[in-house]
Tab-separated table of C-alpha atoms in Angstrom:
chain	number	residue	atom	x	y	z
A	143	MET	CA	-45.786	30.748	40.516
A	144	LYS	CA	-43.911	34.012	41.603
A	145	LYS	CA	-40.645	33.783	43.133
A	146	HIS	CA	-40.278	35.379	46.776
A	147	VAL	CA	-38.272	38.281	47.803
A	148	CYS	CA	-37.905	39.369	51.399
A	149	ILE	CA	-37.053	43.198	52.109
A	150	LEU	CA	-35.290	44.086	55.408
A	151	ALA	CA	-35.126	47.671	56.743
A	152	PHE	CA	-34.592	48.699	60.213
A	153	SER	CA	-36.460	51.971	59.631
A	154	PRO	CA	-39.967	53.362	59.895
A	155	ILE	CA	-40.690	52.107	56.640
A	156	LEU	CA	-43.949	54.091	56.381
A	157	ARG	CA	-41.655	57.176	55.952
A	158	ASP	CA	-38.914	55.428	54.005
A	159	ALA	CA	-39.197	56.504	50.387
A	160	ARG	CA	-36.366	54.538	48.950
A	161	VAL	CA	-37.940	51.060	50.499
A	162	LEU	CA	-41.547	51.872	49.672
A	163	ARG	CA	-40.214	52.147	46.109
A	164	GLN	CA	-38.457	48.823	46.176
A	165	ILE	CA	-41.664	47.441	47.358
A	166	GLU	CA	-43.798	49.079	44.714
A	167	TYR	CA	-41.472	47.830	41.838
A	168	LEU	CA	-40.694	44.506	43.123
A	169	HIS	CA	-44.373	43.769	43.962
A	170	PRO	CA	-45.675	42.926	40.356
A	171	HIS	CA	-42.939	40.509	39.638
A	172	TYR	CA	-42.368	38.806	43.147
A	173	ASP	CA	-44.304	37.764	46.176
A	174	LEU	CA	-42.724	39.830	48.826
A	175	THR	CA	-42.274	39.913	52.853
A	176	VAL	CA	-41.309	43.179	54.224
A	177	ILE	CA	-39.454	43.343	57.557
A	178	GLY	CA	-38.855	46.501	59.653
A	179	TYR	CA	-40.189	49.075	61.806
A	180	GLY	CA	-43.657	50.675	62.422
A	181	GLU	CA	-47.170	50.279	61.152
A	182	PRO	CA	-47.583	48.923	57.744
A	183	HIS	CA	-48.049	51.333	54.795
A	184	PRO	CA	-51.826	51.260	53.881
A	185	ASP	CA	-50.936	50.779	50.265
A	186	TRP	CA	-49.277	47.806	50.744
A	187	GLN	CA	-50.345	45.908	54.051
A	188	ASP	CA	-52.948	43.673	52.205
A	189	LYS	CA	-50.644	43.292	49.185
A	190	VAL	CA	-47.451	41.770	50.955
A	191	GLU	CA	-46.755	39.864	54.050
A	192	TRP	CA	-45.697	42.744	56.476
A	193	VAL	CA	-43.741	41.969	59.688
A	194	THR	CA	-43.301	44.576	62.382
A	195	ILE	CA	-40.326	44.254	64.640
A	196	ASP	CA	-40.136	45.844	67.839
A	197	ARG	CA	-37.042	47.974	68.123
A	198	GLY	CA	-37.320	48.460	72.014
A	199	GLN	CA	-36.981	51.908	73.655
A	200	GLY	CA	-35.977	53.807	76.807
A	201	ILE	CA	-32.616	54.079	78.538
A	202	GLY	CA	-32.146	50.592	79.148
A	203	ARG	CA	-31.957	49.951	75.537
A	204	LEU	CA	-29.559	52.492	74.894
A	205	LEU	CA	-27.298	51.299	77.915
A	206	SER	CA	-27.441	47.705	76.380
A	207	ILE	CA	-26.286	48.888	72.988
A	208	ALA	CA	-23.626	51.047	74.348
A	209	PHE	CA	-22.294	48.040	76.629
A	210	TRP	CA	-22.252	45.670	73.473
A	211	LEU	CA	-20.567	48.202	71.310
A	212	VAL	CA	-17.732	48.788	73.907
A	213	LEU	CA	-17.141	45.021	74.086
A	214	GLY	CA	-17.059	45.128	70.311
A	215	ARG	CA	-14.214	47.507	70.180
A	216	LEU	CA	-12.114	45.060	72.395
A	217	TRP	CA	-13.099	41.792	70.755
A	218	ASN	CA	-14.673	42.156	67.161
A	219	GLY	CA	-16.332	38.686	67.557
A	220	ILE	CA	-18.666	40.007	69.852
A	221	TYR	CA	-20.413	41.814	67.021
A	222	ASP	CA	-21.692	38.358	65.548
A	223	TYR	CA	-22.699	37.056	68.729
A	224	ARG	CA	-24.883	40.319	69.290
A	225	PHE	CA	-26.174	40.109	65.694
A	226	ARG	CA	-27.451	36.512	66.579
A	227	THR	CA	-28.802	37.179	70.031
A	228	ARG	CA	-30.369	40.663	70.230
A	229	ARG	CA	-33.921	40.303	70.325
A	230	GLN	CA	-34.811	42.350	67.061
A	231	ASN	CA	-32.033	40.686	65.040
A	232	ARG	CA	-33.230	37.248	66.181
A	233	GLU	CA	-36.926	38.374	65.393
A	234	ALA	CA	-36.097	39.451	61.899
A	235	TYR	CA	-33.863	36.402	61.265
A	236	GLU	CA	-36.677	34.142	62.167
A	237	HIS	CA	-39.125	35.911	60.069
A	238	ALA	CA	-36.743	36.033	57.305
A	239	VAL	CA	-36.197	32.435	57.287
A	240	LYS	CA	-39.836	31.475	57.814
A	241	SER	CA	-40.602	33.479	54.552
A	242	GLY	CA	-39.019	31.074	52.303
A	243	ALA	CA	-37.691	33.608	50.176
A	244	ASN	CA	-35.582	32.967	47.096
A	245	ALA	CA	-33.521	36.234	47.661
A	246	PHE	CA	-33.091	38.841	50.255
A	247	LEU	CA	-32.929	42.753	49.971
A	248	ALA	CA	-30.849	43.952	52.758
A	249	ASN	CA	-31.310	47.958	53.290
A	250	ASP	CA	-28.221	49.411	55.089
A	251	TRP	CA	-25.314	47.386	56.967
A	252	SER	CA	-27.516	46.875	59.841
A	253	THR	CA	-29.606	44.284	58.159
A	254	LEU	CA	-26.720	42.757	56.170
A	255	PRO	CA	-25.810	39.947	58.583
A	256	ILE	CA	-29.399	38.987	59.183
A	257	ALA	CA	-30.085	38.754	55.382
A	258	VAL	CA	-26.832	36.825	54.871
A	259	ARG	CA	-27.603	34.221	57.463
A	260	ALA	CA	-31.097	33.775	56.368
A	261	ALA	CA	-29.972	33.337	52.699
A	262	GLN	CA	-27.461	30.660	53.787
A	263	THR	CA	-30.088	28.971	55.597
A	264	ASN	CA	-32.639	29.142	52.609
A	265	ASP	CA	-29.929	28.680	49.987
A	266	ALA	CA	-31.068	32.067	48.572
A	267	LYS	CA	-29.281	35.130	46.934
A	268	VAL	CA	-28.728	38.445	48.717
A	269	VAL	CA	-28.841	41.884	47.427
A	270	PHE	CA	-27.309	44.691	49.547
A	271	ASP	CA	-28.791	48.289	49.210
A	272	ALA	CA	-26.067	50.242	51.125
A	273	HIS	CA	-28.195	53.438	50.495
A	274	GLU	CA	-25.230	55.894	51.485
A	275	TYR	CA	-21.804	55.380	53.067
A	276	GLY	CA	-22.313	53.329	56.279
A	277	PRO	CA	-19.277	53.772	58.137
A	278	LEU	CA	-19.761	57.810	58.002
A	279	GLN	CA	-23.640	57.459	58.596
A	280	ASP	CA	-22.887	59.989	61.196
A	281	GLU	CA	-19.811	61.785	62.348
A	282	THR	CA	-20.610	62.329	65.939
A	283	PHE	CA	-17.820	61.436	68.538
A	284	VAL	CA	-20.014	58.866	69.804
A	285	PHE	CA	-20.879	57.109	66.360
A	286	ARG	CA	-17.221	57.231	65.370
A	287	ILE	CA	-16.002	55.432	68.604
A	288	LEU	CA	-18.797	53.118	69.148
A	289	MET	CA	-20.720	52.495	65.735
A	290	LYS	CA	-18.188	53.065	63.080
A	291	PRO	CA	-15.928	50.013	63.929
A	292	GLN	CA	-19.007	47.842	64.042
A	293	ALA	CA	-20.262	49.215	60.561
A	294	HIS	CA	-16.681	48.552	59.128
A	295	TYR	CA	-16.631	44.950	60.645
A	296	VAL	CA	-20.077	44.269	59.133
A	297	LEU	CA	-19.021	45.596	55.433
A	298	LYS	CA	-15.570	43.796	55.714
A	299	LYS	CA	-17.024	40.425	56.584
A	300	TYR	CA	-20.461	40.154	55.083
A	301	SER	CA	-19.782	42.232	51.798
A	302	LEU	CA	-17.970	39.140	50.536
A	303	LEU	CA	-21.178	37.101	50.837
A	304	VAL	CA	-23.662	39.205	48.838
A	305	ASP	CA	-24.489	38.646	45.248
A	306	ARG	CA	-25.241	42.186	44.013
A	307	SER	CA	-25.040	45.540	45.803
A	308	LEU	CA	-26.651	48.909	45.122
A	309	THR	CA	-25.911	52.721	46.415
A	310	VAL	CA	-27.412	56.012	45.745
A	311	CYS	CA	-24.659	57.861	43.763
A	312	TYR	CA	-21.160	57.251	41.938
A	313	PRO	CA	-18.716	58.608	44.398
A	314	ILE	CA	-20.193	56.495	47.053
A	315	ALA	CA	-20.106	53.413	44.773
A	316	GLU	CA	-16.334	53.910	44.110
A	317	ARG	CA	-15.512	54.315	47.766
A	318	TYR	CA	-17.354	50.969	48.481
A	319	LYS	CA	-15.575	49.425	45.606
A	320	LYS	CA	-12.231	50.600	46.740
A	321	GLU	CA	-12.497	49.807	50.500
A	322	TYR	CA	-14.840	46.861	50.507
A	323	GLY	CA	-14.453	45.243	47.212
A	324	LEU	CA	-18.138	45.752	46.457
A	325	ASN	CA	-19.145	46.796	42.857
A	326	PRO	CA	-22.731	48.488	43.550
A	327	ALA	CA	-24.976	49.672	40.868
A	328	VAL	CA	-26.155	53.155	41.272
A	329	ILE	CA	-29.967	53.557	41.863
A	330	MET	CA	-30.800	57.007	42.454
A	331	SER	CA	-33.620	57.886	44.930
A	332	ALA	CA	-36.092	59.346	42.396
A	333	PRO	CA	-39.928	59.062	42.861
A	334	LYS	CA	-42.275	57.675	40.327
A	335	ARG	CA	-42.943	60.251	37.576
A	336	GLN	CA	-46.003	62.185	37.519
A	337	GLU	CA	-47.508	64.543	35.130
A	338	ALA	CA	-47.557	67.612	37.638
A	339	PRO	CA	-48.354	70.957	35.878
A	340	ILE	CA	-45.830	73.456	35.661
A	341	SER	CA	-46.927	76.380	37.897
A	342	ASP	CA	-46.743	79.900	36.901
A	343	VAL	CA	-44.150	82.166	38.103
A	344	VAL	CA	-45.212	85.514	39.702
A	345	PRO	CA	-42.299	87.848	39.490
A	346	ASP	CA	-42.829	89.673	42.845
A	347	ARG	CA	-43.500	86.245	44.657
A	348	ILE	CA	-41.055	83.805	44.317
A	349	ARG	CA	-41.740	80.744	46.400
A	350	LEU	CA	-38.960	78.558	47.739
A	351	ILE	CA	-39.626	74.888	49.019
A	352	HIS	CA	-37.623	72.686	51.299
A	353	HIS	CA	-38.801	69.322	52.620
A	354	GLY	CA	-37.496	66.620	54.787
A	355	TYR	CA	-36.201	65.920	58.277
A	356	ALA	CA	-35.364	68.892	60.717
A	357	MET	CA	-31.998	67.657	61.713
A	358	ARG	CA	-29.421	69.386	63.518
A	359	ARG	CA	-26.319	68.121	61.452
A	360	ARG	CA	-28.080	69.378	58.139
A	361	GLN	CA	-28.106	73.052	59.643
A	362	PRO	CA	-31.670	73.939	58.356
A	363	GLU	CA	-31.076	77.350	60.296
A	364	LYS	CA	-28.745	78.413	57.382
A	365	MET	CA	-31.900	78.239	54.914
A	366	ILE	CA	-33.713	80.828	57.346
A	367	GLU	CA	-30.752	82.935	57.691
A	368	ILE	CA	-30.472	83.300	54.054
A	369	VAL	CA	-33.801	84.671	53.732
A	370	GLU	CA	-32.815	87.672	55.658
A	371	PHE	CA	-30.503	88.582	52.811
A	372	LEU	CA	-33.015	87.850	49.855
A	373	ASP	CA	-34.792	90.387	47.729
A	374	ASN	CA	-38.390	90.947	49.121
A	375	ARG	CA	-39.752	88.952	46.194
A	376	PHE	CA	-38.438	85.313	47.828
A	377	GLU	CA	-40.642	83.534	50.385
A	378	LEU	CA	-39.412	80.302	51.910
A	379	TYR	CA	-41.739	77.250	52.996
A	380	LEU	CA	-40.411	74.437	55.077
A	381	MET	CA	-42.136	71.150	55.318
A	382	PHE	CA	-40.333	69.372	58.149
A	383	LEU	CA	-40.571	66.087	60.004
A	384	GLY	CA	-38.635	65.411	63.018
A	385	ASP	CA	-38.145	66.644	66.463
A	386	GLN	CA	-41.034	69.168	67.297
A	387	LYS	CA	-38.941	71.093	69.932
A	388	TYR	CA	-36.128	71.576	67.294
A	389	ILE	CA	-38.819	72.695	64.601
A	390	THR	CA	-40.250	75.151	67.333
A	391	SER	CA	-36.986	76.623	67.711
A	392	LEU	CA	-36.639	77.074	64.049
A	393	LYS	CA	-40.051	78.940	63.904
A	394	THR	CA	-38.609	81.244	66.561
A	395	LEU	CA	-35.657	82.063	64.629
A	396	ALA	CA	-37.728	82.609	61.405
A	397	ASN	CA	-39.872	85.081	63.315
A	398	LYS	CA	-37.156	86.880	64.738
A	399	ILE	CA	-34.957	87.510	61.481
A	400	ALA	CA	-37.499	86.773	58.591
A	401	LYS	CA	-40.730	87.509	59.982
A	402	GLY	CA	-43.705	87.195	57.424
A	403	ARG	CA	-41.171	85.544	54.836
A	404	VAL	CA	-40.802	81.884	56.220
A	405	TYR	CA	-43.660	79.585	56.394
A	406	PHE	CA	-43.990	76.198	57.748
A	407	ILE	CA	-46.402	73.764	56.170
A	408	GLU	CA	-47.686	70.289	57.423
A	409	PRO	CA	-45.543	67.230	56.237
A	410	VAL	CA	-47.296	64.681	53.675
A	411	SER	CA	-46.557	61.176	53.087
A	412	PRO	CA	-43.893	60.363	50.578
A	413	GLU	CA	-46.072	59.487	47.714
A	414	ASN	CA	-47.905	62.895	47.966
A	415	ILE	CA	-44.467	65.149	48.017
A	416	VAL	CA	-44.412	65.895	44.322
A	417	GLU	CA	-48.044	66.705	43.868
A	418	THR	CA	-47.755	68.980	47.104
A	419	ILE	CA	-44.472	70.958	46.056
A	420	ALA	CA	-45.444	71.592	42.426
A	421	LYS	CA	-47.062	74.563	43.220
A	422	TYR	CA	-43.928	76.204	44.402
A	423	ASP	CA	-40.922	77.896	42.219
A	424	ILE	CA	-37.717	76.610	43.321
A	425	GLY	CA	-36.742	73.586	45.364
A	426	VAL	CA	-33.881	74.115	47.915
A	427	VAL	CA	-31.646	71.323	48.414
A	428	PHE	CA	-29.346	73.097	50.863
A	429	LEU	CA	-27.123	70.619	52.725
A	430	PRO	CA	-24.112	71.913	54.457
A	431	PRO	CA	-21.448	69.161	54.202
A	432	THR	CA	-21.089	68.375	57.934
A	433	THR	CA	-20.852	64.770	57.250
A	434	TYR	CA	-19.306	62.925	54.096
A	435	ASN	CA	-22.806	61.504	53.180
A	436	LEU	CA	-24.109	65.086	53.206
A	437	LEU	CA	-21.246	66.111	50.952
A	438	MET	CA	-22.188	63.479	48.442
A	439	ALA	CA	-25.820	63.520	48.756
A	440	LEU	CA	-28.208	62.852	45.949
A	441	PRO	CA	-31.211	62.901	48.344
A	442	ASN	CA	-35.044	62.246	47.450
A	443	LYS	CA	-35.795	65.980	47.744
A	444	LEU	CA	-33.731	66.603	44.808
A	445	PHE	CA	-35.453	64.223	42.467
A	446	ASP	CA	-38.674	65.141	44.165
A	447	ALA	CA	-38.313	68.738	43.195
A	448	VAL	CA	-37.303	67.780	39.560
A	449	ASN	CA	-40.436	65.587	39.005
A	450	ALA	CA	-42.519	68.827	40.454
A	451	ASN	CA	-41.257	70.600	37.577
A	452	LEU	CA	-39.157	73.089	40.201
A	453	ALA	CA	-36.028	74.965	39.446
A	454	ILE	CA	-33.292	73.858	41.994
A	455	PHE	CA	-31.153	75.866	44.355
A	456	THR	CA	-28.153	74.101	46.063
A	457	GLY	CA	-24.962	74.779	47.714
A	458	ALA	CA	-21.513	73.552	46.498
A	459	SER	CA	-22.521	69.722	46.863
A	460	PRO	CA	-20.627	67.958	43.947
A	461	SER	CA	-23.124	65.324	43.013
A	462	ILE	CA	-26.146	67.550	43.099
A	463	LYS	CA	-24.180	70.204	41.184
A	464	GLU	CA	-23.415	67.730	38.633
A	465	ILE	CA	-27.174	66.621	37.992
A	466	ILE	CA	-28.073	70.623	37.985
A	467	GLU	CA	-25.637	71.329	35.443
A	468	ARG	CA	-25.964	68.607	33.282
A	469	TYR	CA	-29.851	69.082	32.769
A	470	ASN	CA	-29.533	73.208	33.357
A	471	LEU	CA	-32.098	72.683	36.189
A	472	GLY	CA	-30.976	75.513	38.466
A	473	VAL	CA	-28.212	77.415	40.190
A	474	VAL	CA	-25.332	76.526	42.639
A	475	SER	CA	-23.953	78.630	45.236
A	476	PRO	CA	-20.146	78.443	45.085
A	477	SER	CA	-20.184	77.925	48.795
A	478	PHE	CA	-22.362	77.426	52.057
A	479	GLU	CA	-21.980	81.040	53.245
A	480	ILE	CA	-24.925	82.810	53.800
A	481	MET	CA	-24.088	85.794	51.637
A	482	ASP	CA	-22.773	83.721	48.728
A	483	ALA	CA	-26.283	81.783	48.844
A	484	ALA	CA	-28.157	84.961	49.087
A	485	LYS	CA	-26.148	86.596	46.171
A	486	THR	CA	-26.766	83.323	43.734
A	487	LEU	CA	-30.495	83.674	44.293
A	488	ASN	CA	-30.695	87.159	44.053
A	489	ALA	CA	-29.132	87.164	40.678
A	490	LEU	CA	-32.247	84.963	39.266
A	491	THR	CA	-34.358	86.533	36.803
A	492	THR	CA	-37.865	85.394	36.177
A	493	GLN	CA	-37.126	84.037	32.863
A	494	GLN	CA	-34.364	81.961	34.259
A	495	ILE	CA	-36.669	80.263	36.443
A	496	ILE	CA	-39.300	79.710	33.963
A	497	THR	CA	-36.650	77.816	31.630
A	498	MET	CA	-35.659	75.745	34.539
A	499	LYS	CA	-38.904	74.613	35.478
A	500	GLN	CA	-39.341	73.726	31.913
A	501	ASN	CA	-35.957	71.996	31.865
A	502	ALA	CA	-37.086	70.049	35.010
A	503	ARG	CA	-40.240	68.732	33.006
A	504	GLU	CA	-37.838	67.155	30.505
A	505	ALA	CA	-35.406	65.977	32.948
A	506	SER	CA	-38.166	64.065	34.821
A	507	LYS	CA	-38.438	61.798	31.901
A	508	VAL	CA	-35.122	60.311	32.927
A	509	LEU	CA	-34.596	61.287	36.435
A	510	ASN	CA	-37.687	59.107	37.678
A	511	ALA	CA	-38.301	55.694	39.659
A	512	ASP	CA	-39.397	53.869	36.440
A	513	VAL	CA	-35.906	54.357	34.888
A	514	GLU	CA	-34.001	53.860	38.289
A	515	LEU	CA	-36.094	50.986	39.739
A	516	SER	CA	-36.047	48.906	36.530
A	517	LYS	CA	-32.248	48.484	37.480
A	518	LEU	CA	-33.599	46.669	40.640
A	519	VAL	CA	-35.972	44.469	38.783
A	520	THR	CA	-33.186	43.560	36.347
A	521	ILE	CA	-30.964	42.612	39.012
A	522	TYR	CA	-33.430	40.262	40.661
A	523	ARG	CA	-34.405	38.699	37.280
A	524	GLU	CA	-30.805	37.686	36.574
A	525	LEU	CA	-30.380	36.349	40.119
A	526	ILE	CA	-33.778	34.398	40.594
A	527	GLY	CA	-35.614	34.568	37.125
């Protein structure tokens, strides 16, 4: 009889590539209960127990959250009361206990108190996947004043009660170790390896591709502004999720400063990204460091591009730079300034791009989910067999 693992994630799991990979790689070894937001993923709805939590919506929800967070700044104990009584937390806890799981997987700090309480009730183990650095998940004024103290409280209290922990890159792992006494294993957010073909490079039509969420703090405008100063051989393709009004504003900008050279394409589900982007030449992983997590990021899109056999272009992001230079995958702008970025791309030759794409094919044999998620399976085998 298989042991049972309960995965908690307060995210729309249908679009959460990291959580979907947890499901895919744990499922052959364990029965799974998945608790989170949104509809079940069609590939997994009949294979795992799927529990959808109502996250609530509207101004009333936001005002309630703000009220409790303000109280939490005055008295930290209110956070624990809120974790126990908030409807979505209470629902998640009840379903987690009911699952009878032998172990829990808490994604991000927001699910950690629930996983720890349920594990104490069930005499089970807890693995905490911190993803990125929680206290700096956002660096807006509101987050720093209201949410950061709560994240810090949760990590200080509950990290002492987990059995194992994970994160996405080594600098963030070191910070968790120094500040919260965790010792996270690093599991990079790489996709399952696919035998994608290496697309031909047409010298007078170099196709750049960027995919992900269009978020203001990521400053996607800069990628469009770079195109204005690129040689005519370059085209930029953007595959965005997110606020449609914001995406429309990006289309307006592209039409104004790079007309006919920037294209917006329809997004696809996480499992189809590699196949979709494999026909392009260079994956653009350009993330201006407006937050600590963006500075240290090793995002899904980097590994998607590697597994699609693309050359990589990035800015001065240290973790991404280290991967690119280790495997000779692409080029790194010395800064996030528009002219530096354009100069870096304009210097590329067709033969360099071809070589980098071939190097990506080799690197994909290591930088993939089969390698990375085997670490997660090993952790659970050590904890529960």
